[in-house]
Amino acid sequence: MRMLLIHSDYLEYEVKDKALKNPEPISDEQRKGRLDEVLAVFMSVEKVDESNPDEVVEKAVKEIKDVASQVKAEKIFVYPFAHLSSELAKPDVALKILQKIEEKLKEEGFEVKRAPFGYYKAFKLSCKGHPLAELSRTIVPSGEAVS
Ligand SMILES: Nc1ncnc2c1ncn2[C@@H]1O[C@H](CO)[C@@H](NC(=O)[C@@H](N)CO)[C@H]1O
């Protein structure tokens, strides 16, 4: 999994078109979303993650918690983003992993939103620009090589 973490004044998105034949079903309310004072986490789930999804979820949550603690962010935006890797996991596996990450971060007490999966979306982001505001992380299941 590849993650780009941006500590932001806000992130807002608006769903435009379907990017998959069968995108995640969403309510009208989910067509737009915004969080202020947020750690935005853009995530590409990778093929290598399919070998141990639960471990990838656990490692991703740990990394996100660590960065959130460093930048003192209490809100997290989980953003499916298929542009950080050329070896993407299948959509059904990717969605399940992102849903589990969202669930576990909520259990940890964060306010969490997840942008809809399988759509083209317009988005606006205001990066805070401090030294830890732009970070990337690569996560792989144990025993797998980082490509
Ligand atoms: N392995 C994967 N990891 C993360 N997201 C993935 C994925 N496979 C499919 N998606 C989702 O489907 C849209 C089309 O690829 C993706 N849409 C996007 O990435 C938008 N930024 C528009 O391009 C995403 O929602």
Short mmCIF file of C-alpha atoms and ligand atoms in Angstrom, two decimals:
data_model
loop_
_atom_site.label_atom_id
_atom_site.label_comp_id
_atom_site.label_asym_id
_atom_site.label_seq_id
_atom_site.Cartn_x
_atom_site.Cartn_y
_atom_site.Cartn_z
CA MET A 1 0.00 0.00 0.00
CA ARG A 2 1.20 3.52 -0.82
CA MET A 3 0.02 6.41 1.34
CA LEU A 4 0.39 10.16 0.85
CA LEU A 5 -0.45 12.00 4.07
CA ILE A 6 -1.23 15.73 3.86
CA HIS A 7 -1.96 17.71 7.03
CA SER A 8 -4.56 20.18 5.79
CA ASP A 9 -6.67 23.17 6.79
CA TYR A 10 -9.45 21.35 4.91
CA LEU A 11 -10.17 18.72 2.28
CA GLU A 12 -13.41 18.76 0.33
CA TYR A 13 -14.53 16.52 -2.52
CA GLU A 14 -17.44 16.27 -4.92
CA VAL A 15 -18.27 13.05 -6.79
CA LYS A 16 -18.37 13.54 -10.57
CA ASP A 17 -18.54 10.36 -12.67
CA LYS A 18 -18.19 6.62 -12.22
CA ALA A 19 -14.58 5.47 -12.61
CA LEU A 20 -15.48 1.78 -12.24
CA LYS A 21 -18.31 -0.20 -13.80
CA ASN A 22 -19.58 -1.00 -10.28
CA PRO A 23 -18.48 1.77 -7.92
CA GLU A 24 -19.37 1.69 -4.22
CA PRO A 25 -23.09 2.52 -3.81
CA ILE A 26 -23.42 5.94 -2.14
CA SER A 27 -26.21 8.11 -0.73
CA ASP A 28 -26.89 11.65 -2.03
CA GLU A 29 -25.27 12.92 1.17
CA GLN A 30 -22.01 11.14 0.29
CA ARG A 31 -21.73 12.91 -3.09
CA LYS A 32 -19.98 15.80 -1.34
CA GLY A 33 -17.83 15.83 1.78
CA ARG A 34 -15.54 18.13 3.73
CA LEU A 35 -13.44 18.03 6.88
CA ASP A 36 -11.52 20.92 8.42
CA GLU A 37 -8.25 20.58 10.36
CA VAL A 38 -7.70 17.14 8.89
CA LEU A 39 -4.99 14.63 8.10
CA ALA A 40 -5.84 13.65 4.52
CA VAL A 41 -4.55 10.17 3.64
CA PHE A 42 -4.51 9.33 -0.05
CA MET A 43 -4.17 5.56 -0.40
CA SER A 44 -3.40 3.18 -3.24
CA VAL A 45 -3.99 -0.43 -2.21
CA GLU A 46 -1.53 -2.69 -4.05
CA LYS A 47 -1.57 -6.22 -5.39
CA VAL A 48 1.03 -7.26 -2.81
CA ASP A 49 -1.45 -6.31 -0.07
CA GLU A 50 -3.84 -9.06 -1.22
CA SER A 51 -1.61 -11.67 0.46
CA ASN A 52 -2.47 -10.39 3.95
CA PRO A 53 -5.13 -7.66 4.03
CA ASP A 54 -5.56 -7.75 7.82
CA GLU A 55 -1.85 -7.12 8.40
CA VAL A 56 -1.87 -4.23 5.94
CA VAL A 57 -4.88 -2.70 7.72
CA GLU A 58 -3.09 -3.01 11.06
CA LYS A 59 0.16 -1.47 9.73
CA ALA A 60 -1.66 1.35 7.93
CA VAL A 61 -3.66 2.29 11.04
CA LYS A 62 -0.46 2.30 13.10
CA GLU A 63 1.29 4.61 10.62
CA ILE A 64 -1.69 6.95 10.37
CA LYS A 65 -2.03 7.12 14.18
CA ASP A 66 1.70 7.88 14.45
CA VAL A 67 1.56 10.79 11.97
CA ALA A 68 -1.71 12.09 13.42
CA SER A 69 -0.08 12.19 16.86
CA GLN A 70 2.98 14.04 15.51
CA VAL A 71 0.90 16.71 13.72
CA LYS A 72 -1.82 16.72 16.41
CA ALA A 73 -4.64 15.87 13.99
CA GLU A 74 -7.86 14.48 15.46
CA LYS A 75 -9.68 14.07 12.12
CA ILE A 76 -8.68 11.73 9.30
CA PHE A 77 -9.85 11.71 5.69
CA VAL A 78 -9.42 8.24 4.11
CA TYR A 79 -9.18 8.96 0.38
CA PRO A 80 -9.07 6.10 -2.17
CA PHE A 81 -6.46 7.19 -4.73
CA ALA A 82 -5.42 4.88 -7.56
CA HIS A 83 -2.49 7.06 -8.69
CA LEU A 84 0.27 6.19 -6.26
CA SER A 85 1.09 2.77 -7.69
CA SER A 86 1.25 0.91 -10.98
CA GLU A 87 0.42 -2.43 -9.29
CA LEU A 88 -3.06 -1.86 -7.91
CA ALA A 89 -5.05 -4.40 -5.93
CA LYS A 90 -8.41 -5.57 -7.28
CA PRO A 91 -11.16 -3.05 -6.44
CA ASP A 92 -13.13 -5.42 -4.19
CA VAL A 93 -10.06 -6.16 -2.04
CA ALA A 94 -9.02 -2.50 -2.00
CA LEU A 95 -12.45 -1.31 -0.86
CA LYS A 96 -12.59 -3.86 1.98
CA ILE A 97 -9.14 -2.78 3.20
CA LEU A 98 -10.07 0.92 3.13
CA GLN A 99 -13.38 0.24 4.92
CA LYS A 100 -11.52 -1.65 7.67
CA ILE A 101 -8.98 1.16 8.05
CA GLU A 102 -11.86 3.63 8.41
CA GLU A 103 -13.55 1.40 11.01
CA LYS A 104 -10.40 0.91 13.10
CA LEU A 105 -9.53 4.62 13.09
CA LYS A 106 -13.05 5.38 14.38
CA GLU A 107 -12.55 2.75 17.11
CA GLU A 108 -9.36 4.63 18.05
CA GLY A 109 -11.45 7.77 18.61
CA PHE A 110 -10.70 9.76 15.47
CA GLU A 111 -13.40 11.63 13.53
CA VAL A 112 -13.13 9.89 10.15
CA LYS A 113 -14.61 10.42 6.70
CA ARG A 114 -13.91 8.18 3.72
CA ALA A 115 -14.29 9.48 0.19
CA PRO A 116 -16.42 7.24 -2.06
CA PHE A 117 -14.66 4.40 -3.85
CA GLY A 118 -14.77 3.96 -7.63
CA TYR A 119 -15.54 7.50 -8.76
CA TYR A 120 -13.87 10.45 -10.37
CA LYS A 121 -14.02 13.24 -7.83
CA ALA A 122 -13.22 16.94 -7.81
CA PHE A 123 -11.38 17.93 -4.65
CA LYS A 124 -9.90 20.97 -2.94
CA LEU A 125 -7.13 20.67 -0.40
CA SER A 126 -5.31 23.27 1.67
CA CYS A 127 -1.95 21.88 2.81
CA LYS A 128 -0.64 23.51 5.98
CA GLY A 129 2.94 23.56 4.67
CA HIS A 130 4.79 22.86 7.93
CA PRO A 131 7.73 20.39 7.81
CA LEU A 132 5.56 17.35 8.65
CA ALA A 133 2.59 18.40 6.51
CA GLU A 134 3.56 16.21 3.52
CA LEU A 135 4.60 12.63 4.21
CA SER A 136 4.49 9.33 2.32
CA ARG A 137 4.54 5.76 3.63
CA THR A 138 4.83 2.38 1.93
CA ILE A 139 3.34 -0.65 3.67
CA VAL A 140 3.66 -4.30 2.64
CA PRO A 141 2.69 -7.54 4.37
CA SER A 142 5.61 -9.27 6.19
CA GLY A 143 7.80 -11.33 3.92
CA GLU A 144 6.87 -9.33 0.83
CA ALA A 145 9.41 -7.12 -0.96
CA VAL A 146 8.76 -3.43 -1.46
CA SER A 147 8.64 -2.91 -5.24
N1 LIG B 1 -6.28 -0.40 -5.62
C1 LIG B 1 -6.99 0.73 -5.40
N2 LIG B 1 -6.62 1.55 -4.41
C2 LIG B 1 -7.33 2.70 -4.19
N3 LIG B 1 -8.42 3.09 -4.90
C3 LIG B 1 -8.81 2.28 -5.90
C4 LIG B 1 -8.12 1.08 -6.20
N4 LIG B 1 -8.73 0.48 -7.25
C5 LIG B 1 -9.76 1.26 -7.59
N5 LIG B 1 -9.83 2.35 -6.78
C6 LIG B 1 -10.93 3.33 -6.81
O1 LIG B 1 -11.55 3.26 -8.11
C7 LIG B 1 -11.30 4.44 -8.85
C8 LIG B 1 -10.82 4.08 -10.23
O2 LIG B 1 -9.57 3.44 -10.13
C9 LIG B 1 -10.32 5.24 -8.05
N6 LIG B 1 -10.58 6.67 -8.17
C10 LIG B 1 -9.59 7.55 -7.93
O3 LIG B 1 -8.44 7.21 -7.64
C11 LIG B 1 -9.99 9.02 -8.00
N7 LIG B 1 -8.94 9.84 -7.42
C12 LIG B 1 -10.23 9.43 -9.44
O4 LIG B 1 -9.19 9.07 -10.20
C13 LIG B 1 -10.55 4.77 -6.62
O5 LIG B 1 -11.66 5.44 -6.04
#
